């Protein structure tokens, strides 16, 4: 879980760093606070043998409402939710699942994979959560593309 949480935290921190409005000290404190909040939040909702189980609970979402965990971490560096809205994309979804961290900016954006690893060979996991989402759709409203984004 540590690698997946760190990947998610680093991504959000990079988005904030790109604005140029926060000091490195603020960014480090934000990252520390968000990592702690996510670790606590996911502790009893992390299922490596069934990675899609709990995926909705672990989803980080900004969509006209600030994700409460990101908002809580922002408060530790003195940012209000309004200020945070102005610094981050207005539509952001991030899935933090065992063996994969992915995100989408915008409702119809492509899903980008930030981190992916193979589950241990003793699990029966074959598809990722986003593959199940794609396969499970009987009539998608719009097609969506997948791309892997590397840092």
Tab-separated table of C-alpha atoms in Angstrom:
chain	number	residue	atom	x	y	z
A	1	UNK	CA	0.000	0.000	0.000
A	2	UNK	CA	2.881	2.370	0.739
A	3	UNK	CA	4.032	2.535	-2.895
A	4	UNK	CA	0.541	3.202	-4.217
A	5	UNK	CA	-0.188	5.894	-1.615
A	6	UNK	CA	3.201	7.550	-2.225
A	7	UNK	CA	2.524	7.569	-5.966
A	8	UNK	CA	-0.839	9.286	-5.450
A	9	UNK	CA	0.631	11.827	-3.030
A	10	UNK	CA	3.533	12.618	-5.364
A	11	UNK	CA	1.126	13.192	-8.252
A	12	UNK	CA	-1.057	15.676	-6.342
A	13	UNK	CA	2.038	17.375	-4.925
A	14	UNK	CA	3.496	17.730	-8.450
A	15	UNK	CA	0.253	19.377	-9.598
A	16	UNK	CA	0.551	21.879	-6.763
A	17	UNK	CA	4.275	22.424	-7.379
A	18	UNK	CA	3.509	23.267	-11.004
A	19	UNK	CA	1.551	26.333	-9.940
A	20	UNK	CA	4.707	27.897	-8.487
A	21	UNK	CA	2.670	29.409	-5.643
A	22	UNK	CA	3.743	27.139	-2.779
A	23	UNK	CA	7.113	26.818	-1.093
A	24	UNK	CA	8.967	23.509	-0.961
A	25	UNK	CA	8.339	23.446	2.790
A	26	UNK	CA	4.583	23.804	2.223
A	27	UNK	CA	4.641	21.096	-0.438
A	28	UNK	CA	6.553	18.722	1.838
A	29	UNK	CA	4.118	19.313	4.705
A	30	UNK	CA	1.150	18.839	2.384
A	31	UNK	CA	2.624	15.583	1.070
A	32	UNK	CA	3.321	14.273	4.559
A	33	UNK	CA	-0.206	15.126	5.727
A	34	UNK	CA	-1.876	13.629	2.658
A	35	UNK	CA	0.189	10.435	2.891
A	36	UNK	CA	-0.784	10.024	6.529
A	37	UNK	CA	-4.469	10.732	5.815
A	38	UNK	CA	-4.621	8.287	2.895
A	39	UNK	CA	-2.811	5.569	4.848
A	40	UNK	CA	-5.263	5.909	7.729
A	41	UNK	CA	-8.261	6.078	5.397
A	42	UNK	CA	-7.249	2.978	3.399
A	43	UNK	CA	-5.972	0.876	6.323
A	44	UNK	CA	-9.053	-1.367	6.584
A	45	UNK	CA	-10.039	-1.038	2.920
A	46	UNK	CA	-6.980	-2.503	1.198
A	47	UNK	CA	-7.460	-5.946	-0.352
A	48	UNK	CA	-4.445	-7.137	-2.375
A	49	UNK	CA	-6.190	-10.434	-3.216
A	50	UNK	CA	-9.212	-8.540	-4.593
A	51	UNK	CA	-7.827	-5.164	-5.775
A	52	UNK	CA	-11.149	-3.820	-7.080
A	53	UNK	CA	-12.868	-4.425	-3.756
A	54	UNK	CA	-13.060	-1.052	-2.042
A	55	UNK	CA	-11.954	0.874	-5.130
A	56	UNK	CA	-14.803	3.379	-4.806
A	57	UNK	CA	-13.887	4.005	-1.169
A	58	UNK	CA	-10.264	4.654	-2.130
A	59	UNK	CA	-11.143	6.946	-5.050
A	60	UNK	CA	-9.895	10.521	-4.714
A	61	UNK	CA	-12.323	12.887	-6.373
A	62	UNK	CA	-12.537	16.587	-7.138
A	63	UNK	CA	-15.757	17.473	-8.935
A	64	UNK	CA	-17.402	20.679	-7.727
A	65	UNK	CA	-16.509	19.377	-4.239
A	66	UNK	CA	-13.043	19.084	-2.829
A	67	UNK	CA	-11.960	15.598	-1.820
A	68	UNK	CA	-12.022	15.718	1.995
A	69	UNK	CA	-8.602	14.090	2.401
A	70	UNK	CA	-6.921	16.552	0.035
A	71	UNK	CA	-8.793	19.388	1.770
A	72	UNK	CA	-7.607	18.197	5.178
A	73	UNK	CA	-3.969	18.070	4.017
A	74	UNK	CA	-4.293	21.535	2.477
A	75	UNK	CA	-5.530	22.939	5.792
A	76	UNK	CA	-2.225	21.910	7.408
A	77	UNK	CA	-0.412	24.419	5.181
A	78	UNK	CA	-3.020	27.153	5.504
A	79	UNK	CA	-4.805	26.683	2.178
A	80	UNK	CA	-8.559	27.036	2.071
A	81	UNK	CA	-10.656	24.749	-0.120
A	82	UNK	CA	-11.332	27.720	-2.392
A	83	UNK	CA	-7.603	28.327	-2.859
A	84	UNK	CA	-7.090	24.619	-3.485
A	85	UNK	CA	-9.829	24.629	-6.154
A	86	UNK	CA	-7.947	27.373	-7.966
A	87	UNK	CA	-4.691	25.366	-7.907
A	88	UNK	CA	-5.922	21.893	-8.892
A	89	UNK	CA	-7.925	20.683	-11.901
A	90	UNK	CA	-11.651	21.237	-11.409
A	91	UNK	CA	-12.355	17.635	-12.468
A	92	UNK	CA	-9.909	15.054	-11.144
A	93	UNK	CA	-10.478	11.398	-10.365
A	94	UNK	CA	-7.690	9.221	-8.998
A	95	UNK	CA	-7.992	5.526	-8.259
A	96	UNK	CA	-5.563	4.189	-5.659
A	97	UNK	CA	-5.804	0.409	-5.808
A	98	UNK	CA	-3.475	-2.455	-4.947
A	99	UNK	CA	-0.965	-2.775	-7.801
A	100	UNK	CA	-2.232	0.295	-9.690
A	101	UNK	CA	-2.687	4.042	-9.376
A	102	UNK	CA	-4.428	5.829	-12.232
A	103	UNK	CA	-6.136	9.148	-12.818
A	104	UNK	CA	-8.410	11.019	-15.174
A	105	UNK	CA	-8.664	14.769	-15.618
A	106	UNK	CA	-12.104	15.794	-16.847
A	107	UNK	CA	-15.193	13.622	-17.079
A	108	UNK	CA	-14.336	12.389	-20.566
A	109	UNK	CA	-10.537	12.412	-20.281
A	110	UNK	CA	-8.279	9.473	-20.880
A	111	UNK	CA	-7.305	7.287	-17.955
A	112	UNK	CA	-3.579	7.565	-17.313
A	113	UNK	CA	-1.675	5.010	-15.284
A	114	UNK	CA	0.822	6.444	-12.797
A	115	UNK	CA	1.909	3.155	-11.240
A	116	UNK	CA	1.293	-0.446	-12.164
A	117	UNK	CA	2.781	-3.677	-10.911
A	118	UNK	CA	1.900	-7.309	-11.326
A	119	UNK	CA	0.154	-8.976	-8.410
A	120	UNK	CA	2.015	-11.878	-6.803
A	121	UNK	CA	1.594	-15.089	-8.750
A	122	UNK	CA	-0.448	-16.684	-5.946
A	123	UNK	CA	-3.442	-14.384	-6.568
A	124	UNK	CA	-6.101	-14.977	-9.189
A	125	UNK	CA	-6.232	-11.331	-10.225
A	126	UNK	CA	-6.176	-10.975	-14.018
A	127	UNK	CA	-7.764	-7.602	-14.821
A	128	UNK	CA	-7.248	-4.201	-13.313
A	129	UNK	CA	-10.174	-2.254	-11.894
A	130	UNK	CA	-10.307	0.041	-14.907
A	131	UNK	CA	-10.387	-3.016	-17.209
A	132	UNK	CA	-13.382	-4.320	-15.270
A	133	UNK	CA	-15.028	-0.911	-15.605
A	134	UNK	CA	-14.469	-0.908	-19.367
A	135	UNK	CA	-15.561	-4.527	-19.847
A	136	UNK	CA	-18.550	-4.139	-17.531
A	137	UNK	CA	-20.045	-1.254	-19.501
A	138	UNK	CA	-22.898	-2.484	-21.654
A	139	UNK	CA	-23.324	0.788	-23.544
A	140	UNK	CA	-20.760	3.431	-22.747
A	141	UNK	CA	-21.919	6.983	-23.260
A	142	UNK	CA	-18.603	7.819	-24.898
A	143	UNK	CA	-15.587	5.769	-25.726
A	144	UNK	CA	-12.508	6.505	-23.693
A	145	UNK	CA	-8.876	5.946	-24.388
A	146	UNK	CA	-6.231	4.594	-22.085
A	147	UNK	CA	-2.668	5.720	-22.016
A	148	UNK	CA	0.210	5.146	-19.726
A	149	UNK	CA	1.888	8.308	-18.495
A	150	UNK	CA	5.381	7.977	-17.146
A	151	UNK	CA	7.222	10.467	-15.018
